[in-house]
mmCIF file of C-alpha atoms in Angstrom:
data_model
loop_
_atom_site.group_PDB
_atom_site.id
_atom_site.type_symbol
_atom_site.label_atom_id
_atom_site.label_comp_id
_atom_site.label_asym_id
_atom_site.label_seq_id
_atom_site.Cartn_x
_atom_site.Cartn_y
_atom_site.Cartn_z
ATOM 1 C CA UNK S 1 7.179 19.491 -3.561
ATOM 2 C CA UNK S 2 4.128 21.758 -3.388
ATOM 3 C CA UNK S 3 0.765 20.744 -1.978
ATOM 4 C CA UNK S 4 -2.475 22.097 -3.420
ATOM 5 C CA UNK S 5 -6.153 21.811 -2.554
ATOM 6 C CA UNK S 6 -8.101 22.422 -5.748
ATOM 7 C CA UNK S 7 -11.786 23.310 -5.870
ATOM 8 C CA UNK S 8 -13.416 21.654 -8.872
ATOM 9 C CA UNK S 9 -16.337 23.095 -10.826
ATOM 10 C CA UNK S 10 -18.774 20.664 -9.182
ATOM 11 C CA UNK S 11 -17.790 21.900 -5.724
ATOM 12 C CA UNK S 12 -15.524 19.001 -4.748
ATOM 13 C CA UNK S 13 -12.067 19.533 -3.309
ATOM 14 C CA UNK S 14 -9.175 17.406 -4.522
ATOM 15 C CA UNK S 15 -5.672 17.177 -3.076
ATOM 16 C CA UNK S 16 -2.742 17.525 -5.448
ATOM 17 C CA UNK S 17 1.054 17.518 -5.161
ATOM 18 C CA UNK S 18 3.373 18.989 -7.779
ATOM 19 C CA UNK S 19 7.130 19.085 -8.209
ATOM 20 C CA UNK S 20 9.457 20.849 -10.603
ATOM 21 C CA UNK S 21 9.106 24.102 -12.510
ATOM 22 C CA UNK S 22 5.539 24.457 -13.855
ATOM 23 C CA UNK S 23 5.483 23.741 -17.559
ATOM 24 C CA UNK S 24 3.073 23.101 -20.408
ATOM 25 C CA UNK S 25 4.470 19.533 -20.329
ATOM 26 C CA UNK S 26 3.664 17.371 -17.293
ATOM 27 C CA UNK S 27 3.962 13.795 -16.088
ATOM 28 C CA UNK S 28 0.690 12.962 -14.342
ATOM 29 C CA UNK S 29 0.540 10.152 -11.768
ATOM 30 C CA UNK S 30 -2.387 7.869 -10.836
ATOM 31 C CA UNK S 31 -1.969 5.869 -7.614
ATOM 32 C CA UNK S 32 -3.167 2.322 -6.990
ATOM 33 C CA UNK S 33 -6.015 0.829 -4.958
ATOM 34 C CA UNK S 34 -5.955 1.791 -2.153
ATOM 35 C CA UNK S 35 -3.615 4.751 -2.421
ATOM 36 C CA UNK S 36 -3.201 8.512 -2.420
ATOM 37 C CA UNK S 37 -1.019 11.208 -3.926
ATOM 38 C CA UNK S 38 1.724 10.340 -1.419
ATOM 39 C CA UNK S 39 2.266 7.040 -3.294
ATOM 40 C CA UNK S 40 4.463 9.030 -5.658
ATOM 41 C CA UNK S 41 6.493 11.033 -3.126
ATOM 42 C CA UNK S 42 9.719 9.337 -4.247
ATOM 43 C CA UNK S 43 8.881 9.655 -7.956
ATOM 44 C CA UNK S 44 7.999 13.328 -8.286
ATOM 45 C CA UNK S 45 11.457 14.577 -7.221
ATOM 46 C CA UNK S 46 13.031 12.282 -9.841
ATOM 47 C CA UNK S 47 10.950 13.942 -12.561
ATOM 48 C CA UNK S 48 11.927 17.370 -11.237
ATOM 49 C CA UNK S 49 15.624 16.469 -11.028
ATOM 50 C CA UNK S 50 15.492 15.454 -14.688
ATOM 51 C CA UNK S 51 14.028 18.843 -15.606
ATOM 52 C CA UNK S 52 10.373 17.823 -15.810
ATOM 53 C CA UNK S 53 7.154 18.906 -14.147
ATOM 54 C CA UNK S 54 5.239 16.259 -12.177
ATOM 55 C CA UNK S 55 1.730 16.131 -10.728
ATOM 56 C CA UNK S 56 0.102 13.541 -8.464
ATOM 57 C CA UNK S 57 -3.302 13.643 -6.808
ATOM 58 C CA UNK S 58 -5.612 11.588 -4.616
ATOM 59 C CA UNK S 59 -8.508 10.109 -6.555
ATOM 60 C CA UNK S 60 -11.998 11.102 -5.425
ATOM 61 C CA UNK S 61 -12.750 9.681 -1.985
ATOM 62 C CA UNK S 62 -9.114 9.048 -1.051
ATOM 63 C CA UNK S 63 -7.102 11.069 1.433
ATOM 64 C CA UNK S 64 -8.454 14.621 1.551
ATOM 65 C CA UNK S 65 -10.168 14.425 -1.852
ATOM 66 C CA UNK S 66 -13.965 14.586 -1.705
ATOM 67 C CA UNK S 67 -15.946 11.599 -2.879
ATOM 68 C CA UNK S 68 -17.535 11.357 -6.331
ATOM 69 C CA UNK S 69 -20.050 8.599 -5.675
ATOM 70 C CA UNK S 70 -20.793 6.297 -8.598
ATOM 71 C CA UNK S 71 -17.772 7.380 -10.615
ATOM 72 C CA UNK S 72 -16.600 5.176 -13.462
ATOM 73 C CA UNK S 73 -13.054 4.887 -14.726
ATOM 74 C CA UNK S 74 -13.714 7.355 -17.546
ATOM 75 C CA UNK S 75 -15.424 9.780 -15.148
ATOM 76 C CA UNK S 76 -12.151 10.164 -13.299
ATOM 77 C CA UNK S 77 -10.465 11.603 -16.403
ATOM 78 C CA UNK S 78 -12.610 14.705 -15.922
ATOM 79 C CA UNK S 79 -10.736 15.324 -12.673
ATOM 80 C CA UNK S 80 -7.453 14.755 -14.491
ATOM 81 C CA UNK S 81 -8.424 17.323 -17.102
ATOM 82 C CA UNK S 82 -9.430 19.872 -14.472
ATOM 83 C CA UNK S 83 -6.059 19.498 -12.740
ATOM 84 C CA UNK S 84 -4.149 19.787 -16.021
ATOM 85 C CA UNK S 85 -6.110 22.916 -16.910
ATOM 86 C CA UNK S 86 -5.372 24.417 -13.488
ATOM 87 C CA UNK S 87 -1.645 24.101 -14.201
ATOM 88 C CA UNK S 88 -2.035 25.198 -17.854
ATOM 89 C CA UNK S 89 -0.653 21.876 -19.064
ATOM 90 C CA UNK S 90 -0.941 21.297 -22.816
ATOM 91 C CA UNK S 91 0.882 17.953 -23.092
ATOM 92 C CA UNK S 92 0.703 15.174 -20.525
ATOM 93 C CA UNK S 93 2.022 11.667 -20.059
ATOM 94 C CA UNK S 94 -0.051 9.713 -17.558
ATOM 95 C CA UNK S 95 1.504 7.010 -15.401
ATOM 96 C CA UNK S 96 -0.709 4.620 -13.446
ATOM 97 C CA UNK S 97 0.271 1.844 -11.052
ATOM 98 C CA UNK S 98 -2.039 -1.106 -10.352
ATOM 99 C CA UNK S 99 -5.538 0.345 -9.912
ATOM 100 C CA UNK S 100 -4.186 3.519 -11.458
ATOM 101 C CA UNK S 101 -3.567 1.641 -14.702
ATOM 102 C CA UNK S 102 -7.117 1.879 -16.093
ATOM 103 C CA UNK S 103 -7.225 5.551 -15.111
ATOM 104 C CA UNK S 104 -4.027 6.411 -16.974
ATOM 105 C CA UNK S 105 -5.428 4.604 -20.031
ATOM 106 C CA UNK S 106 -8.636 6.635 -19.736
ATOM 107 C CA UNK S 107 -6.531 9.786 -19.888
ATOM 108 C CA UNK S 108 -5.652 8.962 -23.504
ATOM 109 C CA UNK S 109 -9.125 10.294 -24.357
ATOM 110 C CA UNK S 110 -8.031 13.789 -23.250
ATOM 111 C CA UNK S 111 -6.731 16.371 -25.683
ATOM 112 C CA UNK S 112 -3.674 16.995 -23.477
ATOM 113 C CA UNK S 113 -2.633 13.329 -23.511
ATOM 114 C CA UNK S 114 0.344 12.320 -25.619
ATOM 115 C CA UNK S 115 1.086 8.900 -24.013
ATOM 116 C CA UNK S 116 0.246 6.578 -21.122
ATOM 117 C CA UNK S 117 2.370 4.201 -19.052
ATOM 118 C CA UNK S 118 0.641 1.475 -17.036
ATOM 119 C CA UNK S 119 2.611 -0.326 -14.327
ATOM 120 C CA UNK S 120 1.046 -3.692 -13.421
ATOM 121 C CA UNK S 121 -2.302 -2.260 -14.426
ATOM 122 C CA UNK S 122 -5.462 -4.289 -14.012
ATOM 123 C CA UNK S 123 -7.461 -5.485 -17.031
ATOM 124 C CA UNK S 124 -11.195 -5.172 -17.535
ATOM 125 C CA UNK S 125 -13.649 -7.411 -15.716
ATOM 126 C CA UNK S 126 -16.248 -9.522 -17.494
ATOM 127 C CA UNK S 127 -14.283 -10.187 -20.662
ATOM 128 C CA UNK S 128 -14.610 -13.632 -22.288
ATOM 129 C CA UNK S 129 -10.873 -13.805 -22.978
ATOM 130 C CA UNK S 130 -9.575 -12.687 -19.562
ATOM 131 C CA UNK S 131 -10.049 -14.738 -16.405
ATOM 132 C CA UNK S 132 -9.940 -11.690 -14.152
ATOM 133 C CA UNK S 133 -9.264 -13.411 -10.817
ATOM 134 C CA UNK S 134 -7.003 -16.234 -12.042
ATOM 135 C CA UNK S 135 -3.609 -16.098 -10.351
ATOM 136 C CA UNK S 136 -4.606 -13.442 -7.813
ATOM 137 C CA UNK S 137 -4.125 -13.928 -4.091
ATOM 138 C CA UNK S 138 -7.105 -15.200 -2.133
ATOM 139 C CA UNK S 139 -7.543 -11.782 -0.539
ATOM 140 C CA UNK S 140 -8.389 -10.290 -3.943
ATOM 141 C CA UNK S 141 -10.898 -13.050 -4.641
ATOM 142 C CA UNK S 142 -12.748 -12.127 -1.452
ATOM 143 C CA UNK S 143 -12.578 -8.363 -2.014
ATOM 144 C CA UNK S 144 -13.702 -8.453 -5.659
ATOM 145 C CA UNK S 145 -16.330 -11.031 -4.775
ATOM 146 C CA UNK S 146 -17.818 -8.456 -2.419
ATOM 147 C CA UNK S 147 -17.646 -5.757 -5.119
ATOM 148 C CA UNK S 148 -19.480 -8.043 -7.530
ATOM 149 C CA UNK S 149 -22.168 -8.620 -4.922
ATOM 150 C CA UNK S 150 -22.899 -4.892 -4.906
ATOM 151 C CA UNK S 151 -22.432 -1.712 -2.902
ATOM 152 C CA UNK S 152 -23.876 -3.071 0.356
ATOM 153 C CA UNK S 153 -21.562 -6.109 0.319
ATOM 154 C CA UNK S 154 -18.392 -4.194 -0.537
ATOM 155 C CA UNK S 155 -19.165 -1.548 2.077
ATOM 156 C CA UNK S 156 -19.545 -4.274 4.694
ATOM 157 C CA UNK S 157 -16.174 -5.698 3.597
ATOM 158 C CA UNK S 158 -14.626 -2.237 3.873
ATOM 159 C CA UNK S 159 -16.000 -1.720 7.363
ATOM 160 C CA UNK S 160 -14.521 -5.045 8.443
ATOM 161 C CA UNK S 161 -11.099 -4.488 6.863
ATOM 162 C CA UNK S 162 -10.323 -0.780 6.738
ATOM 163 C CA UNK S 163 -9.015 -0.539 10.317
ATOM 164 C CA UNK S 164 -6.027 -2.716 9.480
ATOM 165 C CA UNK S 165 -5.154 -0.500 6.526
ATOM 166 C CA UNK S 166 -5.713 2.702 8.477
ATOM 167 C CA UNK S 167 -3.223 1.631 11.154
ATOM 168 C CA UNK S 168 -0.713 -0.481 9.234
ATOM 169 C CA UNK S 169 2.975 0.224 9.802
ATOM 170 C CA UNK S 170 5.939 -0.604 7.631
ATOM 171 C CA UNK S 171 6.991 -3.433 9.923
ATOM 172 C CA UNK S 172 3.510 -4.978 9.632
ATOM 173 C CA UNK S 173 3.135 -4.580 5.867
ATOM 174 C CA UNK S 174 4.431 -7.933 4.612
ATOM 175 C CA UNK S 175 2.183 -9.826 6.994
ATOM 176 C CA UNK S 176 -0.757 -7.521 6.194
ATOM 177 C CA UNK S 177 -0.449 -8.119 2.448
ATOM 178 C CA UNK S 178 -0.403 -11.879 2.954
ATOM 179 C CA UNK S 179 -0.888 -13.881 -0.230
ATOM 180 C CA UNK S 180 -0.969 -10.774 -2.406
ATOM 181 C CA UNK S 181 2.837 -10.578 -2.520
ATOM 182 C CA UNK S 182 5.530 -13.094 -3.363
ATOM 183 C CA UNK S 183 9.265 -13.257 -2.784
ATOM 184 C CA UNK S 184 10.133 -10.505 -5.288
ATOM 185 C CA UNK S 185 7.842 -8.029 -3.560
ATOM 186 C CA UNK S 186 9.005 -9.067 -0.109
ATOM 187 C CA UNK S 187 12.628 -8.443 -1.105
ATOM 188 C CA UNK S 188 11.746 -4.978 -2.418
ATOM 189 C CA UNK S 189 10.035 -3.987 0.826
ATOM 190 C CA UNK S 190 13.051 -2.693 2.711
ATOM 191 C CA UNK S 191 12.148 -0.902 5.945
ATOM 192 C CA UNK S 192 12.208 2.470 4.168
ATOM 193 C CA UNK S 193 10.104 1.311 1.214
ATOM 194 C CA UNK S 194 7.688 -0.584 3.446
ATOM 195 C CA UNK S 195 7.066 2.489 5.585
ATOM 196 C CA UNK S 196 6.468 4.626 2.463
ATOM 197 C CA UNK S 197 3.908 2.116 1.157
ATOM 198 C CA UNK S 198 2.273 1.822 4.572
ATOM 199 C CA UNK S 199 2.072 5.618 4.823
ATOM 200 C CA UNK S 200 0.294 5.822 1.451
ATOM 201 C CA UNK S 201 -2.211 3.196 2.650
ATOM 202 C CA UNK S 202 -2.869 5.128 5.855
ATOM 203 C CA UNK S 203 -3.157 8.360 3.868
ATOM 204 C CA UNK S 204 -5.645 6.705 1.493
ATOM 205 C CA UNK S 205 -8.184 5.943 4.217
ATOM 206 C CA UNK S 206 -7.401 8.687 6.726
ATOM 207 C CA UNK S 207 -10.885 10.193 6.267
ATOM 208 C CA UNK S 208 -12.939 7.215 5.077
ATOM 209 C CA UNK S 209 -12.888 4.190 2.767
ATOM 210 C CA UNK S 210 -15.043 5.584 -0.046
ATOM 211 C CA UNK S 211 -12.249 6.029 -2.581
ATOM 212 C CA UNK S 212 -11.230 2.391 -2.186
ATOM 213 C CA UNK S 213 -14.824 1.190 -2.335
ATOM 214 C CA UNK S 214 -15.638 3.302 -5.389
ATOM 215 C CA UNK S 215 -12.522 2.010 -7.171
ATOM 216 C CA UNK S 216 -13.592 -1.591 -6.594
ATOM 217 C CA UNK S 217 -17.098 -0.888 -7.863
ATOM 218 C CA UNK S 218 -15.717 0.908 -10.934
ATOM 219 C CA UNK S 219 -13.390 -1.983 -11.791
ATOM 220 C CA UNK S 220 -16.214 -4.517 -12.056
ATOM 221 C CA UNK S 221 -18.228 -2.229 -14.340
ATOM 222 C CA UNK S 222 -17.508 -1.127 -17.930
ATOM 223 C CA UNK S 223 -14.703 1.433 -17.967
ATOM 224 C CA UNK S 224 -16.585 3.760 -20.300
ATOM 225 C CA UNK S 225 -14.146 3.911 -23.210
ATOM 226 C CA UNK S 226 -12.938 1.574 -25.941
ATOM 227 C CA UNK S 227 -9.391 0.262 -25.614
ATOM 228 C CA UNK S 228 -9.333 -0.376 -29.361
ATOM 229 C CA UNK S 229 -9.828 3.343 -29.994
ATOM 230 C CA UNK S 230 -6.627 4.381 -28.194
ATOM 231 C CA UNK S 231 -4.276 6.057 -30.669
ATOM 232 C CA UNK S 232 -1.657 7.475 -28.268
ATOM 233 C CA UNK S 233 1.473 5.447 -27.423
ATOM 234 C CA UNK S 234 0.943 3.104 -24.467
ATOM 235 C CA UNK S 235 3.559 1.231 -22.426
ATOM 236 C CA UNK S 236 2.391 -1.743 -20.375
ATOM 237 C CA UNK S 237 4.942 -2.758 -17.739
ATOM 238 C CA UNK S 238 4.370 -6.170 -16.173
ATOM 239 C CA UNK S 239 6.201 -8.746 -14.055
ATOM 240 C CA UNK S 240 5.502 -12.461 -13.728
ATOM 241 C CA UNK S 241 5.554 -12.718 -9.915
ATOM 242 C CA UNK S 242 2.512 -10.508 -9.431
ATOM 243 C CA UNK S 243 -0.318 -11.903 -7.295
ATOM 244 C CA UNK S 244 -2.302 -8.664 -7.183
ATOM 245 C CA UNK S 245 -2.512 -8.174 -10.959
ATOM 246 C CA UNK S 246 -1.151 -11.298 -12.705
ATOM 247 C CA UNK S 247 0.769 -10.894 -15.968
ATOM 248 C CA UNK S 248 -2.208 -12.228 -17.942
ATOM 249 C CA UNK S 249 -3.774 -8.797 -17.444
ATOM 250 C CA UNK S 250 -0.858 -7.080 -19.168
ATOM 251 C CA UNK S 251 -0.984 -9.548 -22.045
ATOM 252 C CA UNK S 252 -4.726 -9.029 -22.396
ATOM 253 C CA UNK S 253 -4.390 -5.240 -22.444
ATOM 254 C CA UNK S 254 -1.615 -5.498 -25.034
ATOM 255 C CA UNK S 255 -3.904 -7.558 -27.262
ATOM 256 C CA UNK S 256 -6.663 -4.924 -27.089
ATOM 257 C CA UNK S 257 -4.742 -1.641 -27.417
ATOM 258 C CA UNK S 258 -3.436 -1.079 -30.980
ATOM 259 C CA UNK S 259 -0.606 1.188 -29.856
ATOM 260 C CA UNK S 260 0.509 -0.869 -26.845
ATOM 261 C CA UNK S 261 4.064 -1.973 -26.155
ATOM 262 C CA UNK S 262 4.262 -4.736 -23.552
ATOM 263 C CA UNK S 263 7.412 -4.472 -21.456
ATOM 264 C CA UNK S 264 7.694 -7.785 -19.654
ATOM 265 C CA UNK S 265 10.058 -7.978 -16.679
ATOM 266 C CA UNK S 266 10.627 -11.587 -15.527
ATOM 267 C CA UNK S 267 11.192 -11.953 -11.806
ATOM 268 C CA UNK S 268 9.373 -8.761 -10.847
ATOM 269 C CA UNK S 269 6.299 -8.574 -8.631
ATOM 270 C CA UNK S 270 3.563 -6.013 -8.209
ATOM 271 C CA UNK S 271 5.511 -3.701 -5.922
ATOM 272 C CA UNK S 272 9.071 -4.553 -6.947
ATOM 273 C CA UNK S 273 8.358 -3.661 -10.580
ATOM 274 C CA UNK S 274 7.666 -0.036 -9.736
ATOM 275 C CA UNK S 275 10.440 0.163 -7.159
ATOM 276 C CA UNK S 276 13.154 -1.314 -9.382
ATOM 277 C CA UNK S 277 12.114 0.272 -12.684
ATOM 278 C CA UNK S 278 11.055 3.735 -11.518
ATOM 279 C CA UNK S 279 14.026 5.591 -12.988
ATOM 280 C CA UNK S 280 13.619 3.964 -16.405
ATOM 281 C CA UNK S 281 9.872 4.564 -16.427
ATOM 282 C CA UNK S 282 10.305 8.258 -15.602
ATOM 283 C CA UNK S 283 12.979 8.627 -18.286
ATOM 284 C CA UNK S 284 10.675 6.966 -20.807
ATOM 285 C CA UNK S 285 7.854 9.325 -19.866
ATOM 286 C CA UNK S 286 9.996 12.411 -20.358
ATOM 287 C CA UNK S 287 11.169 11.258 -23.800
ATOM 288 C CA UNK S 288 7.617 11.654 -25.119
ATOM 289 C CA UNK S 289 8.053 15.423 -24.781
ATOM 290 C CA UNK S 290 11.094 15.486 -27.078
#
């Protein structure tokens, strides 16, 4: 894999990882919340081994990527486009996990986009027909409650909680995630997987917590694009043992996106879904280039 530090037109730096032979076709990965480009370290080589070109990056404010204060979900697609243009990509399939789900859907507004795949992606807040917090672990209720209270409240929450994330180890991860994971996720967190997830968390906040904070603030605001206007193929992968993003979110998104295909995986959690279905998801992504 190759690491890059791209300078964007507005003067911000953004960290990027790529794998495979550069091509006009690319699978583009959006990490969750919190997260960083290293979330996908086990996925990018799979794309490359199958003959594809893969790109992951750290959203603004995460890892070594400079902050873009006040960004919305749709704003982030401008960074996606800049990265795609840097690599001369003409056709892209965006994959987003968890908090990366809305961002991969936003990419469908780009000219390079040919499809999007959301893995346990969160739905929109403030909708009459989606109880956003229902079924989530208590930790999410507290965190999003702070985001809803405004920037000062969520920053205070970050200051009180970021140290645990910045220092978490694989052996501590199950306890650290508490009520946000169930049995399916716990089973998927083998020592190797747990350390990889813990590393991505540490990477996410190694400089500061602004990426995480800005994600939370963006999720409780309008995303900036209309789901009903999406015309590119969309896959929505969802399990029913997910306490970070309950399956009601996937069902809601499927009801709003005309081109959506809901792929429901009974018995899978928030983390286990991506771990157990990664090969199939990558293969699906590459088929869009055929």
